[in-house]
Coordinates of N, CA and C in Angstrom, one line a residue:
X1428 N -22.8 -99.7 -133.1 CA -21.8 -99.4 -132.2 C -21.2 -100.7 -131.7
X1429 N -19.8 -100.8 -131.7 CA -19.2 -102.0 -131.3 C -19.4 -102.4 -129.9
X1430 N -19.7 -101.5 -129.0 CA -20.0 -101.8 -127.6 C -21.1 -102.8 -127.4
X1431 N -22.1 -102.8 -128.4 CA -23.3 -103.6 -128.3 C -23.0 -105.0 -128.7
X1432 N -21.9 -105.3 -129.5 CA -21.7 -106.7 -129.8 C -20.4 -107.2 -129.2
X1433 N -20.2 -106.7 -127.9 CA -19.1 -107.2 -127.0 C -17.7 -107.0 -127.5
X1434 N -17.5 -106.1 -128.5 CA -16.2 -105.8 -128.9 C -15.5 -104.7 -128.1
X1435 N -16.4 -104.0 -127.4 CA -15.9 -102.9 -126.5 C -16.4 -103.2 -125.1
X1436 N -15.6 -102.8 -124.1 CA -16.0 -103.0 -122.7 C -17.2 -102.2 -122.3
X1437 N -17.9 -102.6 -121.3 CA -19.0 -101.8 -120.7 C -18.6 -100.6 -119.9
X1438 N -17.4 -100.7 -119.4 CA -16.9 -99.7 -118.5 C -16.4 -98.5 -119.3
X1439 N -16.5 -97.3 -118.7 CA -15.9 -96.1 -119.1 C -15.0 -95.6 -118.0
X1440 N -14.2 -94.5 -118.2 CA -13.4 -94.0 -117.1 C -13.2 -92.5 -117.2
X1441 N -12.8 -91.9 -116.1 CA -12.5 -90.5 -116.1 C -11.0 -90.3 -116.6
X1442 N -10.1 -91.1 -116.1 CA -8.7 -91.0 -116.5 C -8.2 -92.4 -117.0
X1443 N -7.7 -92.4 -118.2 CA -7.1 -93.6 -118.9 C -5.6 -93.4 -118.9
X1444 N -4.9 -94.3 -118.3 CA -3.4 -94.3 -118.3 C -3.0 -95.3 -119.4
X1445 N -2.2 -94.8 -120.4 CA -1.7 -95.6 -121.4 C -0.2 -95.8 -121.3
X1446 N 0.3 -97.0 -121.2 CA 1.7 -97.3 -121.2 C 2.1 -97.4 -122.7
X1447 N 2.9 -96.5 -123.2 CA 3.1 -96.3 -124.6 C 4.4 -97.1 -125.1
X1448 N 4.1 -98.0 -126.0 CA 5.2 -98.7 -126.7 C 5.2 -98.3 -128.1
X1449 N 5.7 -99.2 -129.0 CA 5.7 -98.8 -130.4 C 4.4 -99.1 -131.2
X1450 N 3.5 -99.8 -130.6 CA 2.2 -100.1 -131.2 C 1.2 -99.0 -130.9
X1451 N 0.8 -98.3 -131.9 CA -0.1 -97.2 -131.7 C -1.6 -97.6 -131.7
X1452 N -1.9 -98.6 -132.5 CA -3.4 -98.9 -132.7 C -4.0 -99.3 -131.4
X1453 N -3.4 -100.2 -130.6 CA -4.1 -100.5 -129.3 C -4.4 -99.3 -128.4
X1454 N -3.5 -98.3 -128.4 CA -3.7 -97.1 -127.6 C -4.9 -96.4 -128.1
X1455 N -5.1 -96.2 -129.4 CA -6.2 -95.5 -130.0 C -7.5 -96.3 -129.7
X1456 N -7.4 -97.6 -129.8 CA -8.6 -98.4 -129.5 C -9.0 -98.3 -128.1
X1457 N -8.1 -98.3 -127.1 CA -8.4 -98.2 -125.7 C -9.0 -96.8 -125.4
X1458 N -8.4 -95.7 -126.0 CA -8.9 -94.4 -125.8 C -10.3 -94.2 -126.4
X1459 N -10.6 -94.9 -127.5 CA -11.9 -94.8 -128.0 C -12.9 -95.6 -127.2
X1460 N -12.5 -96.8 -126.7 CA -13.3 -97.7 -126.0 C -13.8 -97.2 -124.7
X1461 N -12.9 -96.6 -123.9 CA -13.2 -96.2 -122.5 C -13.7 -94.8 -122.4
X1462 N -13.7 -94.0 -123.5 CA -14.3 -92.7 -123.5 C -13.8 -91.8 -122.3
X1463 N -12.5 -91.7 -122.1 CA -12.0 -91.0 -120.9 C -12.1 -89.5 -121.1
X1464 N -12.2 -88.8 -120.0 CA -12.1 -87.3 -120.0 C -10.7 -86.9 -120.1
X1465 N -9.8 -87.7 -119.5 CA -8.3 -87.4 -119.6 C -7.6 -88.6 -119.9
X1466 N -6.6 -88.5 -120.8 CA -5.6 -89.5 -121.1 C -4.3 -89.1 -120.6
X1467 N -3.6 -90.1 -119.9 CA -2.3 -89.8 -119.4 C -1.3 -90.8 -120.0
X1468 N -0.3 -90.3 -120.7 CA 0.6 -91.2 -121.4 C 1.9 -91.3 -120.6
X1469 N 2.3 -92.6 -120.4 CA 3.6 -92.9 -119.7 C 4.5 -93.4 -120.8
X1470 N 5.6 -92.6 -121.0 CA 6.5 -92.9 -122.1 C 7.9 -93.2 -121.7
X1471 N 8.6 -94.0 -122.5 CA 10.0 -94.3 -122.3 C 10.8 -93.1 -122.8
X1472 N 12.1 -93.0 -122.5 CA 12.9 -91.9 -122.9 C 13.1 -91.8 -124.4
X1473 N 13.2 -93.0 -125.0 CA 13.4 -92.9 -126.5 C 12.6 -94.0 -127.1
X1474 N 12.3 -93.8 -128.4 CA 11.6 -94.7 -129.3 C 12.4 -94.8 -130.6
X1475 N 13.3 -95.7 -130.6 CA 14.3 -95.6 -131.8 C 15.1 -94.4 -131.7
X1476 N 15.0 -93.6 -132.8 CA 15.7 -92.3 -132.9 C 14.9 -91.1 -132.3
X1477 N 13.7 -91.4 -132.0 CA 12.8 -90.3 -131.5 C 12.8 -90.2 -130.0
X1478 N 13.0 -89.0 -129.4 CA 12.8 -88.8 -128.0 C 11.4 -89.1 -127.5
X1479 N 11.3 -89.6 -126.3 CA 10.0 -89.9 -125.8 C 9.0 -88.8 -125.9
X1480 N 9.4 -87.6 -125.6 CA 8.5 -86.4 -125.6 C 7.9 -86.2 -127.0
X1481 N 8.7 -86.4 -128.1 CA 8.2 -86.2 -129.4 C 7.2 -87.4 -129.8
X1482 N 7.6 -88.6 -129.4 CA 6.7 -89.7 -129.6 C 5.3 -89.5 -128.9
X1483 N 5.4 -89.0 -127.7 CA 4.2 -88.7 -127.0 C 3.3 -87.6 -127.7
X1484 N 4.0 -86.6 -128.3 CA 3.2 -85.6 -129.0 C 2.5 -86.2 -130.2
X1485 N 3.2 -87.1 -130.9 CA 2.6 -87.8 -132.0 C 1.4 -88.6 -131.6
X1486 N 1.5 -89.4 -130.6 CA 0.4 -90.2 -130.1 C -0.8 -89.3 -129.6
X1487 N -0.5 -88.2 -129.0 CA -1.5 -87.2 -128.5 C -2.3 -86.6 -129.7
X1488 N -1.6 -86.3 -130.8 CA -2.2 -85.8 -131.9 C -3.2 -86.7 -132.5
X1489 N -2.9 -88.0 -132.5 CA -3.8 -89.0 -133.0 C -5.0 -89.2 -132.1
X1490 N -4.7 -89.2 -130.8 CA -5.8 -89.4 -129.9 C -6.9 -88.3 -130.0
X1491 N -6.5 -87.1 -130.1 CA -7.4 -86.0 -130.2 C -8.2 -86.0 -131.5
X1492 N -7.8 -86.8 -132.5 CA -8.5 -86.9 -133.7 C -9.6 -88.0 -133.7
X1493 N -9.8 -88.7 -132.5 CA -10.8 -89.7 -132.4 C -12.2 -89.1 -132.4
X1494 N -13.2 -89.8 -132.8 CA -14.6 -89.2 -132.9 C -15.0 -88.5 -131.6
X1495 N -14.7 -89.1 -130.4 CA -15.1 -88.5 -129.2 C -13.8 -88.4 -128.3
X1496 N -13.0 -87.4 -128.6 CA -11.6 -87.3 -128.0 C -11.7 -86.9 -126.5
X1497 N -10.7 -87.2 -125.7 CA -10.7 -86.7 -124.4 C -10.5 -85.2 -124.3
X1498 N -10.8 -84.6 -123.2 CA -10.6 -83.2 -123.0 C -9.1 -82.8 -122.9
X1499 N -8.4 -83.7 -122.3 CA -6.9 -83.4 -122.1 C -6.1 -84.6 -122.4
X1500 N -4.9 -84.5 -122.9 CA -3.9 -85.5 -123.0 C -2.6 -85.0 -122.4
X1501 N -2.2 -85.7 -121.3 CA -1.0 -85.3 -120.6 C 0.0 -86.4 -120.8
X1502 N 1.3 -86.2 -120.5 CA 2.3 -87.2 -120.6 C 3.4 -87.0 -119.6
X1503 N 4.1 -88.1 -119.3 CA 5.3 -88.1 -118.5 C 6.3 -89.0 -119.2
X1504 N 7.6 -88.5 -119.3 CA 8.7 -89.3 -119.9 C 9.6 -89.8 -118.7
X1505 N 9.8 -91.1 -118.7 CA 10.6 -91.7 -117.6 C 11.5 -92.7 -118.1
X1506 N 12.5 -93.1 -117.3 CA 13.3 -94.2 -117.6 C 12.4 -95.5 -117.4
X1507 N 12.3 -96.3 -118.4 CA 11.4 -97.4 -118.4 C 11.9 -98.5 -117.4
X1508 N 11.2 -98.6 -116.2 CA 11.5 -99.6 -115.2 C 10.4 -99.7 -114.2
X1509 N 10.2 -100.8 -113.6 CA 9.1 -101.0 -112.6 C 9.0 -99.9 -111.6
X1510 N 10.1 -99.5 -110.9 CA 10.1 -98.5 -109.9 C 9.7 -97.2 -110.4
X1511 N 10.2 -96.8 -111.6 CA 9.9 -95.5 -112.2 C 8.4 -95.4 -112.6
X1512 N 7.9 -96.5 -113.2 CA 6.5 -96.5 -113.6 C 5.6 -96.4 -112.3
X1513 N 5.9 -97.2 -111.3 CA 5.2 -97.2 -110.1 C 5.1 -95.8 -109.5
X1514 N 6.3 -95.1 -109.4 CA 6.4 -93.8 -108.8 C 5.6 -92.8 -109.6
X1515 N 5.7 -92.9 -111.0 CA 5.0 -91.9 -111.8 C 3.5 -92.0 -111.6
X1516 N 3.0 -93.2 -111.5 CA 1.6 -93.4 -111.3 C 1.2 -93.0 -109.9
X1517 N 2.0 -93.2 -109.0 CA 1.8 -92.8 -107.6 C 1.7 -91.2 -107.6
X1518 N 2.6 -90.6 -108.3 CA 2.6 -89.1 -108.3 C 1.5 -88.5 -109.1
X1519 N 1.1 -89.2 -110.2 CA 0.2 -88.5 -111.1 C -1.3 -88.9 -111.0
X1520 N -1.6 -90.1 -110.6 CA -3.0 -90.6 -110.6 C -3.5 -91.1 -109.2
X1521 N -2.7 -90.9 -108.2 CA -3.1 -91.5 -106.9 C -4.4 -90.8 -106.4
X1522 N -4.5 -89.5 -106.6 CA -5.7 -88.8 -106.1 C -6.9 -88.8 -107.1
X1523 N -6.7 -89.4 -108.3 CA -7.7 -89.4 -109.3 C -8.8 -90.4 -109.1
X1524 N -10.0 -90.2 -109.5 CA -11.1 -91.1 -109.5 C -11.3 -91.7 -110.8
X1525 N -11.9 -92.9 -110.9 CA -12.3 -93.5 -112.2 C -11.1 -93.7 -113.1
X1526 N -10.0 -94.4 -112.6 CA -8.8 -94.6 -113.4 C -8.8 -96.0 -113.9
X1527 N -8.4 -96.2 -115.2 CA -8.1 -97.4 -115.8 C -6.7 -97.4 -116.4
X1528 N -5.9 -98.4 -116.2 CA -4.5 -98.4 -116.7 C -4.5 -99.5 -117.8
X1529 N -4.1 -99.1 -119.0 CA -4.0 -100.0 -120.1 C -2.5 -100.4 -120.3
X1530 N -2.2 -101.6 -120.4 CA -0.8 -102.1 -120.4 C -0.4 -102.7 -121.8
X1531 N -1.3 -102.6 -122.8 CA -1.1 -103.2 -124.1 C 0.1 -102.6 -124.8
X1532 N 1.0 -103.4 -125.2 CA 2.1 -102.9 -126.1 C 3.3 -102.3 -125.4
X1533 N 3.3 -102.2 -124.1 CA 4.4 -101.6 -123.4 C 5.5 -102.6 -123.1
X1534 N 6.7 -102.1 -122.8 CA 7.8 -103.0 -122.4 C 7.4 -103.7 -121.1
X1535 N 7.9 -105.0 -120.9 CA 7.6 -105.8 -119.8 C 8.0 -105.1 -118.5
X1536 N 9.1 -104.3 -118.5 CA 9.5 -103.7 -117.2 C 8.6 -102.5 -116.9
X1537 N 8.0 -101.9 -117.9 CA 7.0 -100.9 -117.6 C 5.7 -101.5 -117.1
X1538 N 5.3 -102.7 -117.7 CA 4.1 -103.4 -117.3 C 4.2 -103.8 -115.9
X1539 N 5.3 -104.3 -115.4 CA 5.5 -104.8 -114.1 C 5.2 -103.7 -113.1
X1540 N 5.7 -102.5 -113.3 CA 5.4 -101.4 -112.3 C 4.0 -101.0 -112.3
X1541 N 3.4 -100.9 -113.5 CA 2.0 -100.5 -113.6 C 1.1 -101.5 -113.0
X1542 N 1.3 -102.8 -113.2 CA 0.5 -103.9 -112.7 C 0.6 -103.9 -111.2
X1543 N 1.8 -103.7 -110.7 CA 1.9 -103.7 -109.2 C 1.1 -102.5 -108.6
X1544 N 1.3 -101.3 -109.2 CA 0.5 -100.2 -108.7 C -1.0 -100.4 -108.8
X1545 N -1.4 -100.9 -109.9 CA -2.9 -101.2 -110.1 C -3.4 -102.2 -109.1
X1546 N -2.6 -103.2 -108.8 CA -3.1 -104.2 -107.9 C -3.2 -103.7 -106.5
X1547 N -2.2 -102.9 -106.1 CA -2.2 -102.3 -104.7 C -3.2 -101.3 -104.5
X1548 N -3.4 -100.5 -105.6 CA -4.4 -99.4 -105.5 C -5.8 -99.8 -105.9
X1549 N -5.9 -101.1 -106.3 CA -7.2 -101.6 -106.7 C -7.8 -100.8 -107.9
X1550 N -6.9 -100.6 -108.9 CA -7.3 -99.9 -110.1 C -7.4 -100.9 -111.2
X1551 N -8.4 -100.9 -112.1 CA -8.5 -101.8 -113.1 C -7.4 -101.7 -114.1
X1552 N -6.9 -102.9 -114.6 CA -5.9 -103.0 -115.6 C -6.6 -103.5 -116.9
X1553 N -6.4 -102.8 -118.0 CA -7.0 -103.2 -119.3 C -5.9 -103.7 -120.2
X1554 N -6.4 -104.6 -121.1 CA -5.5 -105.2 -122.1 C -6.3 -105.4 -123.4
X1555 N -5.7 -105.0 -124.5 CA -6.3 -105.2 -125.8 C -5.8 -106.5 -126.4
X1556 N -6.7 -107.5 -126.4 CA -6.3 -108.9 -126.8 C -6.9 -109.1 -128.2
X1557 N -6.6 -110.2 -128.9 CA -7.1 -110.4 -130.2 C -7.1 -111.9 -130.5
X1558 N -8.0 -112.3 -131.4 CA -8.1 -113.7 -131.7 C -6.9 -114.1 -132.6
X1559 N -6.5 -115.4 -132.5 CA -5.3 -115.9 -133.2 C -5.4 -115.7 -134.7
X1560 N -6.7 -115.9 -135.2 CA -6.9 -115.9 -136.6 C -7.2 -114.5 -137.2
X1561 N -7.0 -113.5 -136.3 CA -7.2 -112.1 -136.7 C -5.9 -111.3 -136.6
X1562 N -4.9 -111.9 -137.0 CA -3.5 -111.3 -137.0 C -2.9 -111.3 -138.4
X1563 N -2.4 -110.1 -138.8 CA -1.8 -110.0 -140.1 C -0.3 -110.2 -139.9
X1564 N 0.3 -111.3 -140.3 CA 1.7 -111.6 -140.1 C 2.6 -110.7 -141.0
X1565 N 2.1 -110.2 -142.1 CA 2.9 -109.4 -142.9 C 3.2 -108.0 -142.3
X1566 N 2.1 -107.5 -141.7 CA 2.2 -106.2 -141.1 C 2.6 -106.3 -139.6
X1567 N 2.5 -107.5 -139.0 CA 2.9 -107.7 -137.6 C 1.9 -107.0 -136.7
X1568 N 0.6 -107.0 -137.0 CA -0.4 -106.4 -136.1 C -1.7 -107.1 -136.3
X1569 N -2.6 -107.1 -135.3 CA -3.9 -107.7 -135.4 C -4.9 -106.8 -136.2
X1570 N -5.9 -107.4 -136.8 CA -6.9 -106.6 -137.4 C -7.8 -106.0 -136.3
X1571 N -8.2 -104.8 -136.6 CA -9.0 -104.1 -135.5 C -10.3 -104.8 -135.2
X1572 N -11.0 -105.5 -136.1 CA -12.2 -106.1 -135.9 C -12.1 -107.3 -134.9
X1573 N -10.8 -107.9 -134.9 CA -10.6 -109.0 -134.0 C -10.1 -108.7 -132.6
X1574 N -10.0 -107.5 -132.3 CA -9.5 -107.1 -131.0 C -10.6 -107.1 -129.9
X1575 N -10.3 -107.5 -128.7 CA -11.2 -107.6 -127.6 C -10.6 -106.8 -126.5
X1576 N -11.3 -105.8 -126.0 CA -10.7 -104.9 -125.0 C -11.4 -105.2 -123.7
X1577 N -10.7 -105.4 -122.6 CA -11.3 -105.7 -121.3 C -10.3 -105.6 -120.2
X1578 N -10.9 -105.7 -119.0 CA -10.1 -105.6 -117.7 C -9.6 -106.9 -117.3
X1579 N -8.4 -107.0 -116.7 CA -7.9 -108.2 -116.2 C -8.2 -108.3 -114.7
X1580 N -8.3 -109.5 -114.2 CA -8.6 -109.7 -112.7 C -7.4 -109.1 -111.9
X1581 N -7.8 -108.5 -110.8 CA -6.8 -108.0 -109.8 C -6.2 -109.2 -109.1
X1582 N -4.9 -109.5 -109.1 CA -4.4 -110.7 -108.5 C -4.6 -110.6 -106.9
X1583 N -4.5 -109.4 -106.4 CA -4.7 -109.2 -104.9 C -6.1 -109.6 -104.5
X1584 N -7.1 -109.4 -105.4 CA -8.4 -109.8 -105.1 C -8.7 -111.2 -105.5
X1585 N -8.2 -111.6 -106.6 CA -8.4 -113.0 -107.2 C -7.8 -114.0 -106.3
X1586 N -6.6 -113.8 -105.8 CA -6.0 -114.8 -104.9 C -5.9 -114.4 -103.5
X1587 N -6.7 -113.4 -103.1 CA -6.8 -113.0 -101.7 C -5.5 -112.7 -101.0
X1588 N -4.6 -112.1 -101.8 CA -3.2 -111.8 -101.3 C -3.3 -110.8 -100.1
X1589 N -4.2 -109.9 -100.1 CA -4.2 -108.9 -99.0 C -4.7 -109.7 -97.7
X1590 N -5.6 -110.6 -97.9 CA -6.1 -111.3 -96.7 C -5.0 -112.3 -96.2
X1591 N -4.2 -112.9 -97.1 CA -3.1 -113.7 -96.6 C -2.1 -112.9 -95.8
X1592 N -1.8 -111.7 -96.2 CA -0.9 -110.8 -95.5 C -1.5 -110.5 -94.1
X1593 N -2.8 -110.2 -94.1 CA -3.5 -109.9 -92.8 C -3.5 -111.1 -91.9
X1594 N -3.6 -112.3 -92.4 CA -3.5 -113.5 -91.6 C -2.1 -113.6 -91.0
X1595 N -1.1 -113.4 -91.8 CA 0.3 -113.4 -91.3 C 0.5 -112.4 -90.2
X1596 N 0.0 -111.2 -90.4 CA 0.2 -110.2 -89.3 C -0.5 -110.5 -88.0
X1597 N -1.7 -111.1 -88.1 CA -2.5 -111.5 -86.9 C -1.8 -112.6 -86.2
X1598 N -1.2 -113.5 -87.0 CA -0.5 -114.7 -86.4 C 0.7 -114.2 -85.6
X1599 N 1.5 -113.3 -86.2 CA 2.7 -112.8 -85.5 C 2.3 -111.9 -84.3
X1600 N 1.1 -111.4 -84.2 CA 0.6 -110.7 -83.1 C -0.1 -111.5 -82.0
X1601 N -0.1 -112.9 -82.3 CA -0.7 -113.8 -81.4 C -2.2 -113.7 -81.3
X1602 N -2.8 -113.1 -82.4 CA -4.3 -113.0 -82.4 C -4.8 -114.1 -83.2
X1603 N -4.7 -115.3 -82.7 CA -5.0 -116.5 -83.4 C -6.5 -116.6 -83.7
X1604 N -7.3 -116.2 -82.8 CA -8.8 -116.2 -83.0 C -9.2 -115.4 -84.2
X1605 N -8.6 -114.2 -84.3 CA -8.9 -113.3 -85.5 C -8.4 -113.9 -86.8
X1606 N -7.2 -114.5 -86.7 CA -6.6 -115.2 -87.9 C -7.5 -116.3 -88.3
X1607 N -8.0 -117.1 -87.4 CA -8.8 -118.3 -87.8 C -10.1 -117.8 -88.4
X1608 N -10.7 -116.7 -87.8 CA -11.9 -116.2 -88.4 C -11.8 -115.7 -89.8
X1609 N -10.6 -115.1 -90.1 CA -10.3 -114.7 -91.5 C -10.1 -115.9 -92.4
X1610 N -9.6 -117.0 -91.9 CA -9.3 -118.2 -92.7 C -10.6 -118.9 -93.0
X1611 N -11.4 -119.2 -92.0 CA -12.5 -120.1 -92.2 C -13.9 -119.5 -91.9
X1612 N -13.9 -118.2 -91.5 CA -15.2 -117.6 -91.3 C -15.8 -117.7 -89.9
X1613 N -16.8 -117.1 -89.6 CA -17.4 -117.1 -88.3 C -18.0 -118.5 -87.9
X1614 N -18.6 -119.1 -88.9 CA -19.3 -120.4 -88.6 C -18.4 -121.6 -89.0
X1615 N -17.2 -121.4 -89.3 CA -16.3 -122.5 -89.7 C -16.5 -123.0 -91.1
X1616 N -17.4 -122.4 -91.9 CA -17.5 -122.7 -93.3 C -16.6 -121.8 -94.1
X1617 N -16.0 -122.4 -95.1 CA -14.9 -121.7 -95.8 C -15.3 -120.9 -97.0
X1618 N -16.6 -120.8 -97.3 CA -17.0 -120.1 -98.5 C -16.6 -118.6 -98.4
X1619 N -16.0 -118.0 -99.5 CA -15.6 -116.6 -99.5 C -14.6 -116.3 -98.5
X1620 N -13.7 -117.2 -98.2 CA -12.7 -116.9 -97.2 C -11.3 -117.2 -97.8
X1621 N -10.2 -116.9 -97.1 CA -8.9 -117.1 -97.6 C -8.7 -118.6 -97.8
X1622 N -9.1 -119.4 -96.9 CA -8.9 -120.9 -97.1 C -9.7 -121.4 -98.3
X1623 N -10.9 -120.8 -98.6 CA -11.6 -121.2 -99.8 C -10.9 -120.9 -101.1
X1624 N -10.2 -119.7 -101.1 CA -9.4 -119.3 -102.2 C -8.3 -120.3 -102.4
X1625 N -7.6 -120.6 -101.3 CA -6.5 -121.5 -101.5 C -6.9 -122.9 -102.0
X1626 N -8.1 -123.4 -101.5 CA -8.5 -124.7 -102.0 C -9.0 -124.7 -103.4
X1627 N -9.4 -123.5 -103.9 CA -9.9 -123.3 -105.3 C -8.7 -123.4 -106.2
X1628 N -7.6 -122.8 -105.9 CA -6.4 -122.7 -106.8 C -5.4 -123.8 -106.5
X1629 N -5.4 -124.3 -105.2 CA -4.4 -125.4 -104.9 C -5.2 -126.6 -104.4
X1630 N -5.8 -127.4 -105.3 CA -6.7 -128.4 -104.9 C -6.1 -129.5 -104.0
X1631 N -4.7 -129.6 -103.9 CA -4.1 -130.5 -103.0 C -3.7 -129.9 -101.7
X1632 N -4.3 -128.8 -101.3 CA -3.9 -128.1 -100.1 C -4.7 -128.5 -98.8
X1633 N -5.5 -129.6 -98.9 CA -6.2 -130.1 -97.7 C -5.2 -130.5 -96.7

């Protein structure tokens, strides 16, 4: 099993959201890797000459042929844009548990909306990456054995963006003591605080 040699992630999920582009293989790999109960396809209105609805039906037929297919495959067709993707995810998966959003192969304007939603909702974002030497230039796609599937760091957590916003709010409310506590901690030491994060990524911020 590929999961044992680090080719597949350790995580599984209940709902896997796939942003659908023209590349089908990464979608199938993610659907196989995360073993979801439900797959939710987010589609553009058109794929070349094919309507998004028809493209989604084709992708769904392939997904249900996987060795351990999901119980359901649903889809939504939207105009590809950050706001539309964000709203679609808000409407469709906000109440769902165990969600992973895979952004591999989608248009950048779709990825932007999905990444923003995932960061705000603290939902894992997955990406199918591959080694440089595992790419077939003639077919324009990576070899399956060279693909590595995994979650990306949440920027709101990684860079403490939520905490910075909280510091700003406290400052404008004149709650300076609370803002300082969030910045440097109770004992004045900066480990695991907003200021520690800033010093880690901005070494000249002293």
